[in-house]
PDB file of C-alpha atoms and ligand atoms in Angstrom:
ATOM      1  CA  MET A 249      24.422 -34.586 -26.611  1.00 76.00           C
ATOM      2  CA  LEU A 250      24.106 -30.924 -26.397  1.00 91.00           C
ATOM      3  CA  LYS A 251      22.173 -28.974 -23.035  1.00 95.00           C
ATOM      4  CA  LEU A 252      21.035 -25.632 -24.762  1.00 95.00           C
ATOM      5  CA  ALA A 253      19.289 -22.873 -22.774  1.00 95.00           C
ATOM      6  CA  VAL A 254      17.148 -20.031 -24.302  1.00 96.00           C
ATOM      7  CA  VAL A 255      17.493 -17.138 -22.914  1.00 96.00           C
ATOM      8  CA  GLY A 256      16.352 -13.268 -23.752  1.00 96.00           C
ATOM      9  CA  LYS A 257      14.319 -10.501 -22.751  1.00 96.00           C
ATOM     10  CA  GLY A 258      10.647 -10.897 -21.467  1.00 95.00           C
ATOM     11  CA  GLY A 259       8.368 -11.697 -24.392  1.00 94.00           C
ATOM     12  CA  SER A 260      11.153 -12.051 -27.316  1.00 95.00           C
ATOM     13  CA  GLY A 261      10.176 -15.430 -28.054  1.00 95.00           C
ATOM     14  CA  LYS A 262      12.236 -17.900 -25.707  1.00 95.00           C
ATOM     15  CA  SER A 263       9.291 -20.286 -25.384  1.00 95.00           C
ATOM     16  CA  THR A 264       8.333 -20.094 -28.847  1.00 94.00           C
ATOM     17  CA  LEU A 265      11.538 -20.938 -30.263  1.00 94.00           C
ATOM     18  CA  SER A 266      12.365 -23.673 -27.131  1.00 95.00           C
ATOM     19  CA  TRP A 267       9.284 -25.434 -28.351  1.00 94.00           C
ATOM     20  CA  LEU A 268      10.030 -25.257 -31.947  1.00 92.00           C
ATOM     21  CA  LEU A 269      13.371 -26.483 -31.266  1.00 93.00           C
ATOM     22  CA  ILE A 270      11.938 -29.400 -29.283  1.00 94.00           C
ATOM     23  CA  GLN A 271       9.521 -30.044 -31.823  1.00 92.00           C
ATOM     24  CA  TYR A 272      11.871 -29.994 -34.579  1.00 92.00           C
ATOM     25  CA  LEU A 273      14.474 -32.510 -33.114  1.00 93.00           C
ATOM     26  CA  ALA A 274      11.580 -35.069 -32.133  1.00 94.00           C
ATOM     27  CA  ASN A 275      10.475 -34.778 -35.971  1.00 92.00           C
ATOM     28  CA  LEU A 276      14.139 -35.951 -36.541  1.00 93.00           C
ATOM     29  CA  LYS A 277      13.677 -38.874 -34.337  1.00 95.00           C
ATOM     30  CA  GLN A 278      15.866 -37.584 -31.718  1.00 95.00           C
ATOM     31  CA  LEU A 279      15.142 -37.645 -28.134  1.00 97.00           C
ATOM     32  CA  VAL A 280      14.803 -34.554 -26.169  1.00 97.00           C
ATOM     33  CA  LEU A 281      14.377 -33.285 -22.586  1.00 98.00           C
ATOM     34  CA  GLY A 282      12.798 -30.112 -22.486  1.00 97.00           C
ATOM     35  CA  ILE A 283      13.119 -28.102 -19.022  1.00 96.00           C
ATOM     36  CA  ASP A 284      10.279 -25.372 -18.529  1.00 95.00           C
ATOM     37  CA  ALA A 285      12.472 -23.368 -16.133  1.00 92.00           C
ATOM     38  CA  ASP A 286      10.099 -20.582 -16.103  1.00 89.00           C
ATOM     39  CA  TYR A 287       7.692 -20.534 -13.732  1.00 83.00           C
ATOM     40  CA  ASN A 288       4.871 -19.605 -15.923  1.00 84.00           C
ATOM     41  CA  MET A 289       5.216 -22.539 -17.597  1.00 87.00           C
ATOM     42  CA  ASN A 290       4.350 -21.556 -21.204  1.00 90.00           C
ATOM     43  CA  LEU A 291       6.610 -24.435 -22.514  1.00 93.00           C
ATOM     44  CA  LEU A 292       4.606 -26.779 -20.931  1.00 92.00           C
ATOM     45  CA  SER A 293       1.466 -25.103 -22.457  1.00 90.00           C
ATOM     46  CA  ASN A 294       3.186 -24.967 -25.747  1.00 91.00           C
ATOM     47  CA  LEU A 295       3.571 -28.871 -25.844  1.00 92.00           C
ATOM     48  CA  GLY A 296      -0.143 -29.095 -25.438  1.00 89.00           C
ATOM     49  CA  LEU A 297      -0.099 -29.930 -21.402  1.00 90.00           C
ATOM     50  CA  ASP A 298      -1.723 -28.030 -18.686  1.00 88.00           C
ATOM     51  CA  TYR A 299      -0.392 -27.620 -15.124  1.00 87.00           C
ATOM     52  CA  SER A 300      -2.314 -29.474 -12.487  1.00 85.00           C
ATOM     53  CA  ALA A 301      -1.486 -30.533  -8.833  1.00 83.00           C
ATOM     54  CA  GLU A 302      -0.564 -34.330 -10.669  1.00 88.00           C
ATOM     55  CA  VAL A 303       2.189 -32.562 -12.450  1.00 90.00           C
ATOM     56  CA  PRO A 304       5.551 -33.619 -10.599  1.00 92.00           C
ATOM     57  CA  THR A 305       7.779 -30.371 -10.389  1.00 92.00           C
ATOM     58  CA  LEU A 306      11.373 -29.309  -9.568  1.00 89.00           C
ATOM     59  CA  HIS A 307      10.157 -27.329  -6.807  1.00 85.00           C
ATOM     60  CA  HIS A 308       7.932 -30.374  -5.382  1.00 87.00           C
ATOM     61  CA  SER A 309      10.824 -32.890  -5.212  1.00 88.00           C
ATOM     62  CA  HIS A 310      13.673 -31.124  -3.383  1.00 86.00           C
ATOM     63  CA  GLN A 311      13.128 -33.940  -0.920  1.00 88.00           C
ATOM     64  CA  GLN A 312      13.819 -36.833  -3.201  1.00 91.00           C
ATOM     65  CA  PHE A 313      17.000 -34.809  -5.119  1.00 92.00           C
ATOM     66  CA  ARG A 314      18.413 -34.346  -1.168  1.00 91.00           C
ATOM     67  CA  GLN A 315      18.281 -37.935  -0.797  1.00 91.00           C
ATOM     68  CA  PHE A 316      19.343 -38.863  -4.381  1.00 92.00           C
ATOM     69  CA  ILE A 317      22.667 -36.903  -3.961  1.00 91.00           C
ATOM     70  CA  GLY A 318      22.829 -37.560  -0.186  1.00 90.00           C
ATOM     71  CA  LEU A 319      22.253 -34.493   1.522  1.00 90.00           C
ATOM     72  CA  THR A 320      20.996 -34.862   5.073  1.00 89.00           C
ATOM     73  CA  GLU A 321      18.486 -32.712   6.613  1.00 85.00           C
ATOM     74  CA  ASN A 322      20.454 -30.221   8.157  1.00 87.00           C
ATOM     75  CA  GLU A 323      22.843 -29.673   5.360  1.00 87.00           C
ATOM     76  CA  SER A 324      22.584 -26.525   3.121  1.00 85.00           C
ATOM     77  CA  TRP A 325      22.685 -26.823  -0.650  1.00 82.00           C
ATOM     78  CA  GLY A 326      26.235 -24.669  -0.133  1.00 83.00           C
ATOM     79  CA  MET A 327      27.617 -28.102   1.512  1.00 86.00           C
ATOM     80  CA  LEU A 328      27.498 -29.780  -2.357  1.00 85.00           C
ATOM     81  CA  LYS A 329      30.190 -27.297  -3.347  1.00 83.00           C
ATOM     82  CA  ASP A 330      32.938 -29.675  -2.711  1.00 84.00           C
ATOM     83  CA  ARG A 331      31.323 -33.286  -2.665  1.00 87.00           C
ATOM     84  CA  LYS A 332      31.541 -35.595  -5.556  1.00 89.00           C
ATOM     85  CA  LEU A 333      27.812 -36.228  -6.714  1.00 90.00           C
ATOM     86  CA  PRO A 334      26.414 -38.968  -8.161  1.00 92.00           C
ATOM     87  CA  GLN A 335      25.306 -38.889 -11.594  1.00 95.00           C
ATOM     88  CA  PHE A 336      21.837 -38.484 -13.091  1.00 96.00           C
ATOM     89  CA  SER A 337      20.658 -40.133 -16.081  1.00 97.00           C
ATOM     90  CA  ILE A 338      18.209 -39.610 -18.916  1.00 97.00           C
ATOM     91  CA  ASN A 339      17.449 -42.613 -21.323  1.00 95.00           C
ATOM     92  CA  PRO A 340      17.635 -44.456 -19.235  1.00 96.00           C
ATOM     93  CA  ASP A 341      16.166 -42.468 -16.211  1.00 97.00           C
ATOM     94  CA  ASP A 342      17.839 -42.694 -13.082  1.00 95.00           C
ATOM     95  CA  GLU A 343      15.209 -42.925 -10.038  1.00 94.00           C
ATOM     96  CA  TYR A 344      14.853 -39.080  -9.399  1.00 95.00           C
ATOM     97  CA  THR A 345      14.762 -38.400 -13.045  1.00 96.00           C
ATOM     98  CA  ALA A 346      12.144 -40.973 -13.792  1.00 96.00           C
ATOM     99  CA  SER A 347      10.111 -39.645 -10.928  1.00 95.00           C
ATOM    100  CA  LEU A 348      10.302 -35.843 -12.207  1.00 95.00           C
ATOM    101  CA  THR A 349      10.113 -36.360 -16.006  1.00 96.00           C
ATOM    102  CA  LEU A 350       6.633 -36.011 -17.842  1.00 95.00           C
ATOM    103  CA  GLN A 351       6.411 -38.184 -21.146  1.00 96.00           C
ATOM    104  CA  VAL A 352       5.059 -35.792 -23.845  1.00 94.00           C
ATOM    105  CA  SER A 353       5.614 -38.297 -26.818  1.00 94.00           C
ATOM    106  CA  GLU A 354       7.657 -40.948 -27.976  1.00 96.00           C
ATOM    107  CA  GLN A 355      10.669 -38.722 -28.278  1.00 96.00           C
ATOM    108  CA  ILE A 356       9.882 -35.901 -25.828  1.00 97.00           C
ATOM    109  CA  LYS A 357      10.252 -35.646 -22.333  1.00 98.00           C
ATOM    110  CA  LEU A 358       9.672 -32.412 -20.047  1.00 97.00           C
ATOM    111  CA  ILE A 359      10.397 -31.503 -16.698  1.00 96.00           C
ATOM    112  CA  VAL A 360       8.848 -28.373 -15.055  1.00 94.00           C
ATOM    113  CA  VAL A 361      10.363 -26.310 -12.423  1.00 89.00           C
ATOM    114  CA  GLY A 362       6.544 -25.599 -11.154  1.00 83.00           C
ATOM    115  CA  LEU A 363       4.669 -22.560  -9.837  1.00 71.00           C
ATOM    116  CA  GLY A 364       4.997 -21.265  -6.478  1.00 64.00           C
ATOM    117  CA  ASP A 365       2.576 -22.666  -4.187  1.00 66.00           C
ATOM    118  CA  GLU A 366       1.514 -21.152  -0.402  1.00 65.00           C
ATOM    119  CA  ASP A 367       4.749 -22.613   1.126  1.00 65.00           C
ATOM    120  CA  VAL A 368       6.587 -19.913  -1.527  1.00 63.00           C
ATOM    121  CA  LEU A 369       4.452 -17.103  -0.360  1.00 65.00           C
ATOM    122  CA  ASP A 370       4.886 -18.038   3.122  1.00 68.00           C
ATOM    123  CA  SER A 371       8.796 -18.464   3.113  1.00 66.00           C
ATOM    124  CA  LEU A 372      11.332 -16.145   3.963  1.00 62.00           C
ATOM    125  CA  LEU A 373      13.460 -17.727   1.315  1.00 62.00           C
ATOM    126  CA  CYS A 374      13.729 -16.292  -2.186  1.00 65.00           C
ATOM    127  CA  GLY A 375      11.988 -17.990  -5.000  1.00 64.00           C
ATOM    128  CA  HIS A 376      15.274 -18.815  -6.650  1.00 68.00           C
ATOM    129  CA  GLY A 377      15.332 -21.910  -4.041  1.00 72.00           C
ATOM    130  CA  GLN A 378      12.572 -23.478  -6.308  1.00 77.00           C
ATOM    131  CA  VAL A 379      15.285 -24.021  -8.760  1.00 83.00           C
ATOM    132  CA  ALA A 380      17.910 -24.698  -6.881  1.00 84.00           C
ATOM    133  CA  PRO A 381      18.495 -28.852  -7.938  1.00 89.00           C
ATOM    134  CA  LEU A 382      18.979 -27.338 -11.345  1.00 91.00           C
ATOM    135  CA  LYS A 383      22.346 -26.047 -10.618  1.00 90.00           C
ATOM    136  CA  TRP A 384      23.940 -29.587  -9.652  1.00 91.00           C
ATOM    137  CA  TYR A 385      21.307 -31.640 -11.921  1.00 94.00           C
ATOM    138  CA  LEU A 386      22.450 -30.316 -15.057  1.00 94.00           C
ATOM    139  CA  PRO A 387      26.254 -30.385 -14.936  1.00 93.00           C
ATOM    140  CA  ASN A 388      25.882 -34.232 -13.334  1.00 94.00           C
ATOM    141  CA  LEU A 389      23.093 -35.386 -16.059  1.00 96.00           C
ATOM    142  CA  GLU A 390      24.303 -37.957 -18.443  1.00 97.00           C
ATOM    143  CA  THR A 391      22.352 -37.419 -21.612  1.00 97.00           C
ATOM    144  CA  ASN A 392      23.094 -40.741 -23.659  1.00 96.00           C
ATOM    145  CA  GLY A 393      22.068 -38.890 -26.696  1.00 95.00           C
ATOM    146  CA  THR A 394      19.593 -36.807 -25.471  1.00 97.00           C
ATOM    147  CA  THR A 395      19.419 -33.179 -26.478  1.00 97.00           C
ATOM    148  CA  VAL A 396      18.158 -30.743 -23.524  1.00 97.00           C
ATOM    149  CA  VAL A 397      16.477 -27.656 -24.480  1.00 97.00           C
ATOM    150  CA  ILE A 398      15.706 -25.059 -21.261  1.00 96.00           C
ATOM    151  CA  ASP A 399      13.201 -22.665 -21.844  1.00 96.00           C
ATOM    152  CA  SER A 400      14.274 -20.065 -19.279  1.00 92.00           C
ATOM    153  CA  VAL A 401      12.917 -17.113 -17.190  1.00 90.00           C
ATOM    154  CA  ALA A 402      13.204 -13.569 -18.517  1.00 91.00           C
ATOM    155  CA  GLY A 403      16.454 -11.607 -18.192  1.00 90.00           C
ATOM    156  CA  THR A 404      19.778 -12.604 -16.539  1.00 86.00           C
ATOM    157  CA  ASP A 405      18.184 -13.893 -13.643  1.00 82.00           C
ATOM    158  CA  MET A 406      18.842 -17.652 -14.044  1.00 83.00           C
ATOM    159  CA  LEU A 407      22.504 -16.843 -15.157  1.00 84.00           C
ATOM    160  CA  ASN A 408      23.210 -14.453 -12.138  1.00 80.00           C
ATOM    161  CA  TYR A 409      22.588 -17.511  -9.984  1.00 79.00           C
ATOM    162  CA  ASN A 410      24.719 -19.732 -12.168  1.00 82.00           C
ATOM    163  CA  LEU A 411      21.487 -22.069 -12.367  1.00 82.00           C
ATOM    164  CA  TYR A 412      22.819 -23.079 -15.806  1.00 84.00           C
ATOM    165  CA  GLN A 413      26.141 -23.909 -14.782  1.00 86.00           C
ATOM    166  CA  GLY A 414      26.715 -27.329 -17.144  1.00 89.00           C
ATOM    167  CA  CYS A 415      24.979 -26.120 -19.675  1.00 92.00           C
ATOM    168  CA  ASP A 416      27.180 -26.264 -23.404  1.00 93.00           C
ATOM    169  CA  ALA A 417      25.556 -23.321 -25.065  1.00 93.00           C
ATOM    170  CA  LEU A 418      23.272 -20.269 -24.691  1.00 94.00           C
ATOM    171  CA  ILE A 419      20.793 -19.359 -27.238  1.00 95.00           C
ATOM    172  CA  GLY A 420      19.570 -15.741 -26.954  1.00 96.00           C
ATOM    173  CA  VAL A 421      16.503 -14.561 -28.654  1.00 97.00           C
ATOM    174  CA  VAL A 422      16.410 -11.016 -29.708  1.00 97.00           C
ATOM    175  CA  GLU A 423      13.385  -9.011 -31.056  1.00 96.00           C
ATOM    176  CA  ASN A 424      12.525  -5.653 -32.445  1.00 96.00           C
ATOM    177  CA  HIS A 425      13.397  -3.547 -29.447  1.00 94.00           C
ATOM    178  CA  ARG A 426      16.507  -1.930 -28.216  1.00 94.00           C
ATOM    179  CA  ASN A 427      15.877  -3.525 -24.789  1.00 95.00           C
ATOM    180  CA  SER A 428      15.758  -6.539 -25.972  1.00 96.00           C
ATOM    181  CA  ILE A 429      19.429  -6.131 -27.587  1.00 97.00           C
ATOM    182  CA  ARG A 430      20.442  -4.680 -24.036  1.00 97.00           C
ATOM    183  CA  VAL A 431      19.323  -7.581 -22.282  1.00 96.00           C
ATOM    184  CA  LEU A 432      21.259  -9.993 -24.514  1.00 96.00           C
ATOM    185  CA  GLN A 433      24.236  -7.665 -23.991  1.00 96.00           C
ATOM    186  CA  GLN A 434      23.933  -8.513 -19.970  1.00 95.00           C
ATOM    187  CA  ILE A 435      23.648 -12.147 -21.071  1.00 95.00           C
ATOM    188  CA  GLN A 436      26.334 -12.471 -23.171  1.00 95.00           C
ATOM    189  CA  GLN A 437      28.525 -10.611 -20.436  1.00 94.00           C
ATOM    190  CA  THR A 438      27.497 -12.967 -18.125  1.00 92.00           C
ATOM    191  CA  ALA A 439      27.955 -16.128 -20.296  1.00 92.00           C
ATOM    192  CA  ASP A 440      31.487 -14.850 -21.168  1.00 93.00           C
ATOM    193  CA  ARG A 441      32.378 -15.048 -17.541  1.00 91.00           C
ATOM    194  CA  LEU A 442      31.277 -18.331 -17.415  1.00 89.00           C
ATOM    195  CA  ASN A 443      33.154 -18.988 -20.241  1.00 91.00           C
ATOM    196  CA  LEU A 444      29.631 -20.610 -22.095  1.00 91.00           C
ATOM    197  CA  PRO A 445      29.349 -20.376 -25.846  1.00 93.00           C
ATOM    198  CA  PHE A 446      26.889 -17.911 -26.796  1.00 94.00           C
ATOM    199  CA  TYR A 447      24.436 -17.607 -29.783  1.00 94.00           C
ATOM    200  CA  VAL A 448      21.507 -15.272 -31.314  1.00 95.00           C
ATOM    201  CA  VAL A 449      18.391 -15.871 -33.070  1.00 95.00           C
ATOM    202  CA  CYS A 450      16.355 -12.983 -34.346  1.00 95.00           C
ATOM    203  CA  ASN A 451      12.607 -13.451 -33.712  1.00 95.00           C
ATOM    204  CA  GLN A 452      10.396 -11.775 -36.302  1.00 93.00           C
ATOM    205  CA  SER A 453      11.064  -9.183 -38.448  1.00 91.00           C
ATOM    206  CA  VAL A 454      12.832  -5.883 -37.057  1.00 93.00           C
ATOM    207  CA  GLU A 455      13.895  -2.470 -38.083  1.00 95.00           C
ATOM    208  CA  GLU A 456      16.577  -1.663 -40.239  1.00 95.00           C
ATOM    209  CA  SER A 457      18.452   0.403 -37.366  1.00 95.00           C
ATOM    210  CA  ILE A 458      17.777  -2.840 -34.894  1.00 95.00           C
ATOM    211  CA  ALA A 459      19.164  -5.224 -37.700  1.00 95.00           C
ATOM    212  CA  THR A 460      22.356  -3.183 -38.299  1.00 96.00           C
ATOM    213  CA  GLU A 461      22.786  -3.246 -34.595  1.00 96.00           C
ATOM    214  CA  ILE A 462      22.403  -6.950 -34.045  1.00 96.00           C
ATOM    215  CA  LEU A 463      24.608  -7.436 -37.229  1.00 96.00           C
ATOM    216  CA  SER A 464      27.367  -5.006 -35.642  1.00 96.00           C
ATOM    217  CA  ARG A 465      27.427  -6.816 -32.335  1.00 96.00           C
ATOM    218  CA  TRP A 466      26.711 -10.622 -33.122  1.00 96.00           C
ATOM    219  CA  ASP A 467      27.537 -11.163 -37.004  1.00 93.00           C
ATOM    220  CA  LYS A 468      29.641 -14.205 -35.863  1.00 93.00           C
ATOM    221  CA  GLN A 469      27.084 -15.456 -33.338  1.00 93.00           C
ATOM    222  CA  LEU A 470      23.565 -15.002 -35.084  1.00 94.00           C
ATOM    223  CA  LEU A 471      22.195 -18.395 -36.033  1.00 92.00           C
ATOM    224  CA  GLY A 472      19.285 -16.750 -38.244  1.00 90.00           C
ATOM    225  CA  ASN A 473      16.126 -15.337 -38.229  1.00 90.00           C
ATOM    226  CA  LEU A 474      12.713 -16.845 -37.007  1.00 91.00           C
ATOM    227  CA  PRO A 475      10.285 -15.495 -39.412  1.00 90.00           C
ATOM    228  CA  HIS A 476       6.697 -14.304 -38.024  1.00 90.00           C
ATOM    229  CA  ASP A 477       4.631 -17.586 -38.379  1.00 86.00           C
ATOM    230  CA  GLU A 478       0.410 -17.047 -38.023  1.00 81.00           C
ATOM    231  CA  ALA A 479       0.549 -20.921 -37.151  1.00 77.00           C
ATOM    232  CA  ILE A 480       2.253 -20.198 -33.774  1.00 77.00           C
ATOM    233  CA  ALA A 481      -0.156 -17.719 -32.629  1.00 68.00           C
ATOM    234  CA  PRO A 482      -3.467 -19.732 -33.619  1.00 62.00           C
ATOM    235  CA  THR A 483      -2.079 -22.843 -32.034  1.00 64.00           C
ATOM    236  CA  ILE A 484      -2.162 -21.043 -28.842  1.00 58.00           C
ATOM    237  CA  ILE A 485      -5.423 -19.129 -29.596  1.00 58.00           C
ATOM    238  CA  LEU A 486      -6.929 -22.596 -30.585  1.00 56.00           C
ATOM    239  CA  LYS A 487      -5.978 -24.030 -27.096  1.00 57.00           C
ATOM    240  CA  LEU A 488      -7.332 -20.954 -25.541  1.00 55.00           C
ATOM    241  CA  VAL A 489     -10.715 -21.294 -27.314  1.00 56.00           C
ATOM    242  CA  ARG A 490     -10.984 -24.704 -26.198  1.00 57.00           C
ATOM    243  CA  LYS A 491     -10.140 -24.023 -22.755  1.00 56.00           C
ATOM    244  CA  LEU A 492     -12.817 -21.040 -22.612  1.00 56.00           C
ATOM    245  CA  LYS A 493     -15.459 -23.562 -24.221  1.00 55.00           C
ATOM    246  CA  THR A 494     -15.004 -25.852 -21.198  1.00 56.00           C
ATOM    247  CA  ALA A 495     -14.786 -23.034 -18.770  1.00 51.00           C
ATOM    248  CA  SER A 496     -18.364 -21.642 -20.153  1.00 47.00           C
ATOM    249  CA  ILE A 497     -19.752 -25.165 -19.992  1.00 42.00           C
ATOM    250  CA  ARG A 498     -18.494 -24.902 -16.315  1.00 44.00           C
ATOM    251  CA  PHE A 499     -20.174 -21.832 -15.825  1.00 37.00           C
ATOM    252  CA  GLY A 500     -23.089 -22.758 -17.504  1.00 36.00           C
ATOM    253  CA  ASP A 501     -23.589 -25.524 -15.229  1.00 37.00           C
ATOM    254  CA  ARG A 502     -23.796 -23.138 -12.159  1.00 31.00           C
TER     255      ARG A 502
HETATM  256  N1  LIG B 653       7.863 -15.954 -34.532  1.00 80.61           N
HETATM  257  C1  LIG B 653       6.731 -16.044 -34.158  1.00 80.61           C
HETATM  258  N2  LIG B 653       5.520 -15.901 -35.132  1.00 80.61           N
HETATM  259  C2  LIG B 653       4.313 -15.697 -34.430  1.00 80.61           C
HETATM  260  N3  LIG B 653       4.286 -15.559 -33.221  1.00 80.61           N
HETATM  261  C3  LIG B 653       5.349 -15.584 -32.544  1.00 80.61           C
HETATM  262  C4  LIG B 653       6.496 -15.747 -33.017  1.00 80.61           C
HETATM  263  N4  LIG B 653       7.502 -15.558 -31.668  1.00 80.61           N
HETATM  264  C5  LIG B 653       6.788 -15.333 -30.990  1.00 80.61           C
HETATM  265  N5  LIG B 653       5.382 -15.645 -30.747  1.00 80.61           N
HETATM  266  C6  LIG B 653       4.056 -14.939 -30.162  1.00 80.61           C
HETATM  267  O1  LIG B 653       4.810 -13.856 -29.152  1.00 80.61           O
HETATM  268  C7  LIG B 653       4.470 -14.066 -27.997  1.00 80.61           C
HETATM  269  C8  LIG B 653       5.581 -14.236 -27.054  1.00 80.61           C
HETATM  270  O2  LIG B 653       6.588 -15.425 -27.504  1.00 80.61           O
HETATM  271  P1  LIG B 653       6.743 -16.243 -25.948  1.00 80.61           P
HETATM  272  O3  LIG B 653       6.103 -16.726 -25.164  1.00 80.61           O
HETATM  273  O4  LIG B 653       7.698 -17.336 -26.919  1.00 80.61           O
HETATM  274  O5  LIG B 653       7.859 -15.087 -25.316  1.00 80.61           O
HETATM  275  P2  LIG B 653       8.890 -15.566 -24.244  1.00 80.61           P
HETATM  276  O6  LIG B 653      10.145 -15.182 -24.485  1.00 80.61           O
HETATM  277  O7  LIG B 653       8.902 -16.943 -24.033  1.00 80.61           O
HETATM  278  O8  LIG B 653       8.226 -14.600 -23.027  1.00 80.61           O
HETATM  279  P3  LIG B 653       8.242 -14.812 -21.678  1.00 80.61           P
HETATM  280  O9  LIG B 653       9.383 -13.728 -20.776  1.00 80.61           O
HETATM  281  O10 LIG B 653       7.142 -14.132 -20.970  1.00 80.61           O
HETATM  282  O11 LIG B 653       8.518 -16.356 -21.010  1.00 80.61           O
HETATM  283  C9  LIG B 653       3.813 -15.503 -27.827  1.00 80.61           C
HETATM  284  O12 LIG B 653       2.130 -15.236 -28.092  1.00 80.61           O
HETATM  285  C10 LIG B 653       3.698 -16.203 -29.097  1.00 80.61           C
HETATM  286  O13 LIG B 653       2.881 -16.935 -29.756  1.00 80.61           O
HETATM  287 MG1  LIG B 654       8.356 -18.050 -22.151  1.00 80.61          MG
END
């Protein structure tokens, strides 16, 4: 089954599209693995979950990952380049995947990268290291009929580090902003270099000049338009209200 990464400019609608795609597939009774690769974890929250210390994260399971792939303590990630790695598997889950996935519903599983903790703040290493296992996990993941949907960090970041090798396609989200087109062009350049099929979804209504530019660039790749949907915002607002209510009770207790 397909491994898809949703990419685009900050705020273009990546987490919204990832979430809708996951829900759509789940409604069709298909199995889906969502990967929230953004440290802000909006996909986790869109799926109705909250981040807490109990949530397993890619970031905190580096040790299990290293053990699973046989990387000893003194060996760097680069040593994996020429090695034949063990297969990961979803449905049924291998040991590492099982320890990392959250069961959101009968059809939906979720892996989150996680927020940087003190260890990241104090580290001399780049924060991209948090996501490092993805680079070897995705290409070696046997999906067994499960669709994988990855919600990305904004921009070309993840692609520049080749963290999405093993993906079957990229879905770029474009919105009513010239910069949104520019970022998608950069993403497409990287996708072309990596030989990754690239598709485009236009999110919410766009001005005529932007629509013309999108069509002139991506007529063949354009999958369609995602309309502005009032129901999307209220879902999130409802969650916020629920949270504020809980918070105010706590404040009231003080
Ligand atoms: N089609 C839509 N209809 C209504 N609201 C939308 C739609 N698409 C996105 N939004 C709203 O726009 C905001 C940004 O969307 P979203 O979080 O999906 O963007 P993103 O690209 O994931 O952002 P980031 O780069 O911060 O991760 C959210 O509040 C979301 O609810
Ligand atoms: Mg997002």
